[in-house]
Tab-separated table of N, CA and C in Angstrom:
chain	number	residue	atom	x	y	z
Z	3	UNK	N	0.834	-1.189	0.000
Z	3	UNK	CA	0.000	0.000	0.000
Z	3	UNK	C	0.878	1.251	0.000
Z	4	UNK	N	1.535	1.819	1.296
Z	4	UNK	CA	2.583	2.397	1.097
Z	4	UNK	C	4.324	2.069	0.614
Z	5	UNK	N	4.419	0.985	0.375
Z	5	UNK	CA	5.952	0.539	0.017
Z	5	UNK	C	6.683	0.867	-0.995
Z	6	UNK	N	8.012	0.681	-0.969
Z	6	UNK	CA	8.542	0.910	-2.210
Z	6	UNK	C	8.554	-0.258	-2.917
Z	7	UNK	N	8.321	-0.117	-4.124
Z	7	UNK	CA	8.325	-1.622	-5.216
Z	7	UNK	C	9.661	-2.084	-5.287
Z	8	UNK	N	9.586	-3.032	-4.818
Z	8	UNK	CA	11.248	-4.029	-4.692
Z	8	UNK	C	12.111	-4.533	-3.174
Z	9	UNK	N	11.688	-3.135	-2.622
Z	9	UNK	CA	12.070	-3.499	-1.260
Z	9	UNK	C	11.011	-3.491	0.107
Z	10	UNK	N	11.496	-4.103	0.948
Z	10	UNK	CA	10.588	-4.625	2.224
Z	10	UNK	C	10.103	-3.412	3.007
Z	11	UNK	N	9.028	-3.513	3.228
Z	11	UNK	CA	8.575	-2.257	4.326
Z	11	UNK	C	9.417	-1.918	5.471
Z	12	UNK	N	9.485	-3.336	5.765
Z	12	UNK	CA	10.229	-3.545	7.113
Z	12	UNK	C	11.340	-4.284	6.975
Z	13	UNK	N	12.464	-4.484	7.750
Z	13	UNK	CA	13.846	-5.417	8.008
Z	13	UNK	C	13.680	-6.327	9.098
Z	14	UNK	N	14.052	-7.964	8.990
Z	14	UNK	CA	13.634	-8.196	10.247
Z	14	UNK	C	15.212	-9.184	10.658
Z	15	UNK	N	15.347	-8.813	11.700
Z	15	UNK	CA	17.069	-9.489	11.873
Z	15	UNK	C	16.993	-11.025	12.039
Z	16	UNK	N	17.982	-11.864	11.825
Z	16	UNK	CA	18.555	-13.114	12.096
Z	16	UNK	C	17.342	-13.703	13.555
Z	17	UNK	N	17.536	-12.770	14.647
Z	17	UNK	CA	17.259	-13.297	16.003
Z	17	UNK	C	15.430	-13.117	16.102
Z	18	UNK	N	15.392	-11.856	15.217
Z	18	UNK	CA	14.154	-12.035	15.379
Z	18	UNK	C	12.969	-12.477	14.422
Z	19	UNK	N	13.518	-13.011	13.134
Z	19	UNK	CA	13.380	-14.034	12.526
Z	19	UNK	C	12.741	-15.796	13.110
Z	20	UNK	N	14.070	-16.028	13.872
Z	20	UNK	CA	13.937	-16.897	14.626
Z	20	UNK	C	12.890	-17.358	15.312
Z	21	UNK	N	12.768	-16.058	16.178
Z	21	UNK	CA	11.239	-15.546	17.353
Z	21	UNK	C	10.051	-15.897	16.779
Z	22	UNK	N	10.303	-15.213	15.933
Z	22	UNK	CA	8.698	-14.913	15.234
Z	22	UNK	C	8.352	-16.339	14.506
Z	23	UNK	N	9.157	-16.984	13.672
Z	23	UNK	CA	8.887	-18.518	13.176
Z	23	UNK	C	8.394	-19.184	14.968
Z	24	UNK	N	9.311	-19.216	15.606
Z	24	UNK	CA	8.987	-20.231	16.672
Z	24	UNK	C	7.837	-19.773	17.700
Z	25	UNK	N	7.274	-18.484	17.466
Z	25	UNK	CA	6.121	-18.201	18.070
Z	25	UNK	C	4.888	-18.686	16.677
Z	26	UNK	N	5.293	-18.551	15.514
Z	26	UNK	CA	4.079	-19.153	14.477
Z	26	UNK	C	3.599	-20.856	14.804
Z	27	UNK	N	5.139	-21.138	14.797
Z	27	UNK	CA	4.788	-22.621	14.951
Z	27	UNK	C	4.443	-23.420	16.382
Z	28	UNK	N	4.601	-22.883	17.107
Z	28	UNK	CA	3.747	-22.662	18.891
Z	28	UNK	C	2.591	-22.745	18.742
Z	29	UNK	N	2.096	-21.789	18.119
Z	29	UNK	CA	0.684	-21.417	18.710
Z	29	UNK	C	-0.015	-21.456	16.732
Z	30	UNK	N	0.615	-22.006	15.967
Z	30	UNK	CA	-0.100	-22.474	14.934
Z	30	UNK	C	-0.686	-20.988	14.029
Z	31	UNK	N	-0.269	-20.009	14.153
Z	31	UNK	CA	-0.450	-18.842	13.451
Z	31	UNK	C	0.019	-18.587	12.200
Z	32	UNK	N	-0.258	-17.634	11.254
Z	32	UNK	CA	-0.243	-17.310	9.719
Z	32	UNK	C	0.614	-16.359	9.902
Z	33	UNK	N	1.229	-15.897	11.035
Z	33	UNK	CA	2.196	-14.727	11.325
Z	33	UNK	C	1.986	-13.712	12.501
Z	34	UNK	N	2.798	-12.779	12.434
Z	34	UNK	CA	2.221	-12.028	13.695
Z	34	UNK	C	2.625	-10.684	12.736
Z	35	UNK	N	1.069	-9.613	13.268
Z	35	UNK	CA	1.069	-8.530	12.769
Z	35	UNK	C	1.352	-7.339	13.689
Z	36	UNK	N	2.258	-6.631	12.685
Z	36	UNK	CA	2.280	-5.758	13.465
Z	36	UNK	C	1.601	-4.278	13.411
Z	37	UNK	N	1.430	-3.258	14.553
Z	37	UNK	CA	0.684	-2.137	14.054
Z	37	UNK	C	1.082	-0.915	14.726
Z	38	UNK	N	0.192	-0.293	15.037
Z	38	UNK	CA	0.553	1.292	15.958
Z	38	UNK	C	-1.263	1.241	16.192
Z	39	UNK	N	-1.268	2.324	17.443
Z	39	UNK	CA	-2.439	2.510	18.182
Z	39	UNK	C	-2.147	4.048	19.108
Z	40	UNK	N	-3.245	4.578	19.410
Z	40	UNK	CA	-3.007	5.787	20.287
Z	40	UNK	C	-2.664	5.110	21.422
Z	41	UNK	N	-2.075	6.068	22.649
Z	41	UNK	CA	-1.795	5.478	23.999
Z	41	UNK	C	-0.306	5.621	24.344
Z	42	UNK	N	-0.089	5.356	25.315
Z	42	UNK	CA	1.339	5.505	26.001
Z	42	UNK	C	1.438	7.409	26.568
Z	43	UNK	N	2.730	7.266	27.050
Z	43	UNK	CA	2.899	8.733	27.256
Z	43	UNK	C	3.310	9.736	26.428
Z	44	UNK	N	4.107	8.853	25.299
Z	44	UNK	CA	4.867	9.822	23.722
Z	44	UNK	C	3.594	9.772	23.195
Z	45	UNK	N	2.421	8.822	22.919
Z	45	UNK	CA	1.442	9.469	22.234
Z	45	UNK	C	0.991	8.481	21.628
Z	46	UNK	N	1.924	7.373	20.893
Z	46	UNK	CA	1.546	6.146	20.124
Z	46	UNK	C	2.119	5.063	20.622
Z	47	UNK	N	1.380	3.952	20.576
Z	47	UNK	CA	2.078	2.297	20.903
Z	47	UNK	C	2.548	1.574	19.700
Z	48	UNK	N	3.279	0.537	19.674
Z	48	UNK	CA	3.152	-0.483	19.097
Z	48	UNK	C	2.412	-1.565	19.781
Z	49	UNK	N	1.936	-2.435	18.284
Z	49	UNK	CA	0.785	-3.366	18.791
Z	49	UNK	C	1.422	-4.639	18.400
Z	50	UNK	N	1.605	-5.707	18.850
Z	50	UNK	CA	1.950	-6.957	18.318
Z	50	UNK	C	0.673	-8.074	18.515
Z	51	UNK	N	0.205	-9.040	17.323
Z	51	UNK	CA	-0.974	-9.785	17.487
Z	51	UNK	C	-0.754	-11.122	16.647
Z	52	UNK	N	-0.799	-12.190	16.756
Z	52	UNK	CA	-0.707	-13.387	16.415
Z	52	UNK	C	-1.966	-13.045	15.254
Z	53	UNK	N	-2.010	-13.675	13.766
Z	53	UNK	CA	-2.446	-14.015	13.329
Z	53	UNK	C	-3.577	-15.018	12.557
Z	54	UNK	N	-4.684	-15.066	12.383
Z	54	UNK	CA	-5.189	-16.580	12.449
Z	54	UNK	C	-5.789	-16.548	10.874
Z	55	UNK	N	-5.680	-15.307	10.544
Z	55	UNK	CA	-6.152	-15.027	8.776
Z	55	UNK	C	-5.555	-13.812	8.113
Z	56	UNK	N	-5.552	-13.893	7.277
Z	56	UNK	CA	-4.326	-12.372	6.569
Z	56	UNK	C	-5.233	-11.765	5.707
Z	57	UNK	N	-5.446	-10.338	6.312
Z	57	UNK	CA	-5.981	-8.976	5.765
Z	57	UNK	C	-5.631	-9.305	4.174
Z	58	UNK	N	-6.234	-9.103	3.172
Z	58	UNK	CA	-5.557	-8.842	1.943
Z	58	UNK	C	-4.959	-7.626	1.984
Z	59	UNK	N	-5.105	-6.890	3.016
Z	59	UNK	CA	-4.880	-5.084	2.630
Z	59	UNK	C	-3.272	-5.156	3.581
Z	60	UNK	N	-2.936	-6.258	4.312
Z	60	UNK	CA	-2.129	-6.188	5.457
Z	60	UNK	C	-0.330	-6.133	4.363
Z	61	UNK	N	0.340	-5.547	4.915
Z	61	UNK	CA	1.765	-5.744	3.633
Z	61	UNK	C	2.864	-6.916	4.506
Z	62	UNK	N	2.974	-7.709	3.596
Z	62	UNK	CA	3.618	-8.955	4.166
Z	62	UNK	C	5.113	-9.246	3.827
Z	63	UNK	N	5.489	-9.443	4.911
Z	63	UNK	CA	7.232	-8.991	4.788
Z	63	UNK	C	7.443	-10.830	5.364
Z	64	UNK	N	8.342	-11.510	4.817
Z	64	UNK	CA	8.748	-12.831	5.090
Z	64	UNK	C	9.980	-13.111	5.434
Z	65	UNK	N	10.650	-13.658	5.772
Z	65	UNK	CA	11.990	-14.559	6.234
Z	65	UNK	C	12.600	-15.269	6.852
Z	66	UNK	N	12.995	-16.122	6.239
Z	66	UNK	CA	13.859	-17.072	7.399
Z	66	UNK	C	12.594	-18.028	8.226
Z	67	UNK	N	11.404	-18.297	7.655
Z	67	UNK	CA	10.301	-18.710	7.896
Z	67	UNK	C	9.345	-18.300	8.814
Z	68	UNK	N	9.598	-16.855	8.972
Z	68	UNK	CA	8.848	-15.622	10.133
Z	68	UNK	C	8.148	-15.061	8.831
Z	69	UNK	N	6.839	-14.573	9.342
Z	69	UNK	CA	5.795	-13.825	8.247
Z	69	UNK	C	5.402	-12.844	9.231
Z	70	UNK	N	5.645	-11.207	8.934
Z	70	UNK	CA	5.354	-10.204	10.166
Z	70	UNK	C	4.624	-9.446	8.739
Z	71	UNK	N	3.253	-9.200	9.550
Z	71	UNK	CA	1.966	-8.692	8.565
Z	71	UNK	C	1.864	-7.620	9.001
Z	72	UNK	N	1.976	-6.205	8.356
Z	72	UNK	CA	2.055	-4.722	8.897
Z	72	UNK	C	0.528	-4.341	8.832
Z	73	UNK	N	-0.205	-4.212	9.706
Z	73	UNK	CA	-1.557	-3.372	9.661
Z	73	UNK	C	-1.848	-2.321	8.337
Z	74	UNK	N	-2.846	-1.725	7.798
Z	74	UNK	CA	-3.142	-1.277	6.868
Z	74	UNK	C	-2.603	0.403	7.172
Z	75	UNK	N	-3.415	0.636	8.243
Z	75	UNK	CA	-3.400	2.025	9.069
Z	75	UNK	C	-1.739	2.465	9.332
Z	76	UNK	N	-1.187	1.204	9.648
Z	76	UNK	CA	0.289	1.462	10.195
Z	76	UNK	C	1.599	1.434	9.459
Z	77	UNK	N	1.405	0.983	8.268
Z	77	UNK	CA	2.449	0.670	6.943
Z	77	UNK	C	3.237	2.378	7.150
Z	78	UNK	N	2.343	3.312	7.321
Z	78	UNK	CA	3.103	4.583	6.766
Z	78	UNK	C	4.230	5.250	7.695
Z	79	UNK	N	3.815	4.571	8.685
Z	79	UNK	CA	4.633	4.861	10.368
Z	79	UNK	C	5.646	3.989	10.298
Z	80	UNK	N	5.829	2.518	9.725
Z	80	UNK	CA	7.201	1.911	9.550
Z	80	UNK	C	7.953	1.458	8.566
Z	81	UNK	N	7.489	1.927	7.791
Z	81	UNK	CA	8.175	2.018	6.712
Z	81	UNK	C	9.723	2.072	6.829
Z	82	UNK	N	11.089	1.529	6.799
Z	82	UNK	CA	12.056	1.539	6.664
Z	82	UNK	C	12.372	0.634	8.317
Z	83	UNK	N	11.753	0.818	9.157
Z	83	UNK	CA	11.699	-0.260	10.521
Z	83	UNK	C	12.796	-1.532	10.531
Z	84	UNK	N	13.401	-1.473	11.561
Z	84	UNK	CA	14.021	-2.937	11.267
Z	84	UNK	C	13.581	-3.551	12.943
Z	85	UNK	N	13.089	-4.261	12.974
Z	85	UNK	CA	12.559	-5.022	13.633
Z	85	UNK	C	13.725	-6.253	14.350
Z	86	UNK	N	13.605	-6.168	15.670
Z	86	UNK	CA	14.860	-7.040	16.296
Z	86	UNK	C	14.898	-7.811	17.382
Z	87	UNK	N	15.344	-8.898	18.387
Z	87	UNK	CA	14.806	-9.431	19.183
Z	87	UNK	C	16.005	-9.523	20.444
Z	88	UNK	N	15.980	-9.004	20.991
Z	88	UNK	CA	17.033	-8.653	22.128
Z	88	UNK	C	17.100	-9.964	23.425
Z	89	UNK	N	17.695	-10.227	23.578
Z	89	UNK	CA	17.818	-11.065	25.274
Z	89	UNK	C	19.074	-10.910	26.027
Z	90	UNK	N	18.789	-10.507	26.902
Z	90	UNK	CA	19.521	-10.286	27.930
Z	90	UNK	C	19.200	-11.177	29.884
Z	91	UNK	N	19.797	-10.763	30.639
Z	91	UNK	CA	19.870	-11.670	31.582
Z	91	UNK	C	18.506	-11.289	32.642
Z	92	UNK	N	17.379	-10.564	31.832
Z	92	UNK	CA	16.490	-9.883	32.685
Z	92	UNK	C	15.410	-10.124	32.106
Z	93	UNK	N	15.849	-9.847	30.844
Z	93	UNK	CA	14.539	-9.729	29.766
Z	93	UNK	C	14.317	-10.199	28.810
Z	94	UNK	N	13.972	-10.880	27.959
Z	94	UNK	CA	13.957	-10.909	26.161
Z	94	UNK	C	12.904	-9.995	25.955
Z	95	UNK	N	13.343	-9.259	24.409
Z	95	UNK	CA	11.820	-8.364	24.038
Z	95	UNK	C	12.199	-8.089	22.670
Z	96	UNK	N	11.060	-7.722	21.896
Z	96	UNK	CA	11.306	-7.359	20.735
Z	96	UNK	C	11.423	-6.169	20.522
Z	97	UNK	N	12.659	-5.411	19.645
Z	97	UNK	CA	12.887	-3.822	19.491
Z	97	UNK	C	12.727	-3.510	18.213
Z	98	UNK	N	12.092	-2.255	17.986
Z	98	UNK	CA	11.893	-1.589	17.105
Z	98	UNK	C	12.737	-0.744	16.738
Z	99	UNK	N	13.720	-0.598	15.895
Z	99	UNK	CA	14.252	0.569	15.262
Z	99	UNK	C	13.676	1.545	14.005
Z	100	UNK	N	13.063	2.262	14.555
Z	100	UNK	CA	12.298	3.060	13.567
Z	100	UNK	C	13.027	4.402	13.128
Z	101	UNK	N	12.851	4.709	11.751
Z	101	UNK	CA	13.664	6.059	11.350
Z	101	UNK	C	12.736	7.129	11.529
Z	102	UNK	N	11.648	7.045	11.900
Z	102	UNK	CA	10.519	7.702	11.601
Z	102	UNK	C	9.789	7.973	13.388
Z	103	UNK	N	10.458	7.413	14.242
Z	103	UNK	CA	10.039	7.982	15.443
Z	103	UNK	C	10.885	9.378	15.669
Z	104	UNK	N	10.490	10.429	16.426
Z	104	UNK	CA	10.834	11.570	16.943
Z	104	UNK	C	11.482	11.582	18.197
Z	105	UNK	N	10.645	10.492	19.205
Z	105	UNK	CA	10.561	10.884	20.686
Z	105	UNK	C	10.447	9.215	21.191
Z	106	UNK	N	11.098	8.706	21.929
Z	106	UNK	CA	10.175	7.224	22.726
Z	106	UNK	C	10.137	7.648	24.654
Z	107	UNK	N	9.621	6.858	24.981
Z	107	UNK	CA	9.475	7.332	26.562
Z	107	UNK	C	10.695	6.775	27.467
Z	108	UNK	N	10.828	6.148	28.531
Z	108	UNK	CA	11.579	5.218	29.201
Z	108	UNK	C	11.151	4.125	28.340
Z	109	UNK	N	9.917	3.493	28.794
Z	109	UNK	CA	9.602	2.142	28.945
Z	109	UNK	C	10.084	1.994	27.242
Z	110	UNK	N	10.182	2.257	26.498
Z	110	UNK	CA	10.657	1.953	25.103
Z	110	UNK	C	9.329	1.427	23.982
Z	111	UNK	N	8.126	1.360	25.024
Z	111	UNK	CA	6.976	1.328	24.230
Z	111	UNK	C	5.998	2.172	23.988
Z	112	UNK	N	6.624	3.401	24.091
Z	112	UNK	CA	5.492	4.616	23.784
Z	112	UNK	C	6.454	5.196	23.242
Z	113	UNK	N	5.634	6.024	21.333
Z	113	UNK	CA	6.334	6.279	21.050
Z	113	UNK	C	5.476	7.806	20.220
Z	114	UNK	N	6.312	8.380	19.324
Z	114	UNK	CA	5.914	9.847	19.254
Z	114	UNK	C	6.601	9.633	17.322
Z	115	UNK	N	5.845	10.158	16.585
Z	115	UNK	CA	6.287	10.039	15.070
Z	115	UNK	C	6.534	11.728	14.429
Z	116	UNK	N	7.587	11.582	13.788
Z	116	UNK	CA	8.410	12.997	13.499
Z	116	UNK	C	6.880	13.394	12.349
Z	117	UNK	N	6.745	14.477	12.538
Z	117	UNK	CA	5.221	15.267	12.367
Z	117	UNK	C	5.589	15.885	10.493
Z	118	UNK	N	4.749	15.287	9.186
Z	118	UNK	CA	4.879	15.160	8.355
Z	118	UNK	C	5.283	16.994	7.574
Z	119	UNK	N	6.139	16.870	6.925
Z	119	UNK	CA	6.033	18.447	6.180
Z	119	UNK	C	4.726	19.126	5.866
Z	120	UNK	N	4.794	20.421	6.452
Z	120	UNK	CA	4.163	21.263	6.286
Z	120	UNK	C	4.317	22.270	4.604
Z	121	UNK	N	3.497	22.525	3.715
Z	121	UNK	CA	3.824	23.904	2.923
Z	121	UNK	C	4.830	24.608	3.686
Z	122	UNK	N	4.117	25.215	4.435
Z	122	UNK	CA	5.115	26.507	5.302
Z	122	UNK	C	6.408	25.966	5.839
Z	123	UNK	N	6.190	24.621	6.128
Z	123	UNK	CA	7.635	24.321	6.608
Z	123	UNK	C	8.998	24.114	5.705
Z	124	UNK	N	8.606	24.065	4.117
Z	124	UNK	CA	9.391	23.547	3.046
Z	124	UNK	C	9.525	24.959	2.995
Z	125	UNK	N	9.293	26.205	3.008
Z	125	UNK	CA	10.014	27.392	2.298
Z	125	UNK	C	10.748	28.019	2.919
């Protein structure tokens, strides 16, 4: 919908590749989609949701046998995203590197999107 023809909406790394196949094949899902929603303290969330049928409208990014389905509404917010899966001795979680956020909070899940050109702002 919003993509560039040839390349992926999104990037998704080695580790979190991995994740995402072994959470499909767990729980028997078509992928896990991802999205954005109002909420948090920066202003916007990310949404993560197991799959059980695929939007035709949803943009489908594949690899390494992980299928991450971008919401319709949300394609325009991650566009260039590389998507990643962190573990450490506290936590595992999935991280978002977005080029297109402005602002994130502490918690790393509220987030704030750099506010689109204005007329007045281009002259």
């Amino acid at each position: 919908m919003f993509g560039i023809p040839g390349k992926a909406a999104v990037s998704i790394t080695p580790p979190a590749a991995k994740q995402i196949a072994r959470l499909m094949a767990r729980d028997g899902s078509q992928g896990l989609r991802i999205g954005v929603k109002k909420g948090g303290c920066a202003g916007m969330e990310y949404t993560m949701d197991y799959v059980a049928e695929v939007n035709p409208l949803d943009e489908i990014v594949e690899q390494d046998g992980a299928r991450v389905l971008i919401a319709p509404m949300a394609q325009m917010f991650l566009i260039g995203t590389i998507i990643d899966y962190e573990t450490s001795l506290l936590e595992s979680k999935f991280v978002f590197r977005n080029p297109n956020v402005s602002e994130a909070c502490g918690c790393g899940e509220s987030i704030r999107f750099n506010e689109p050109a204005t007329e007045a702002s281009r002259i």
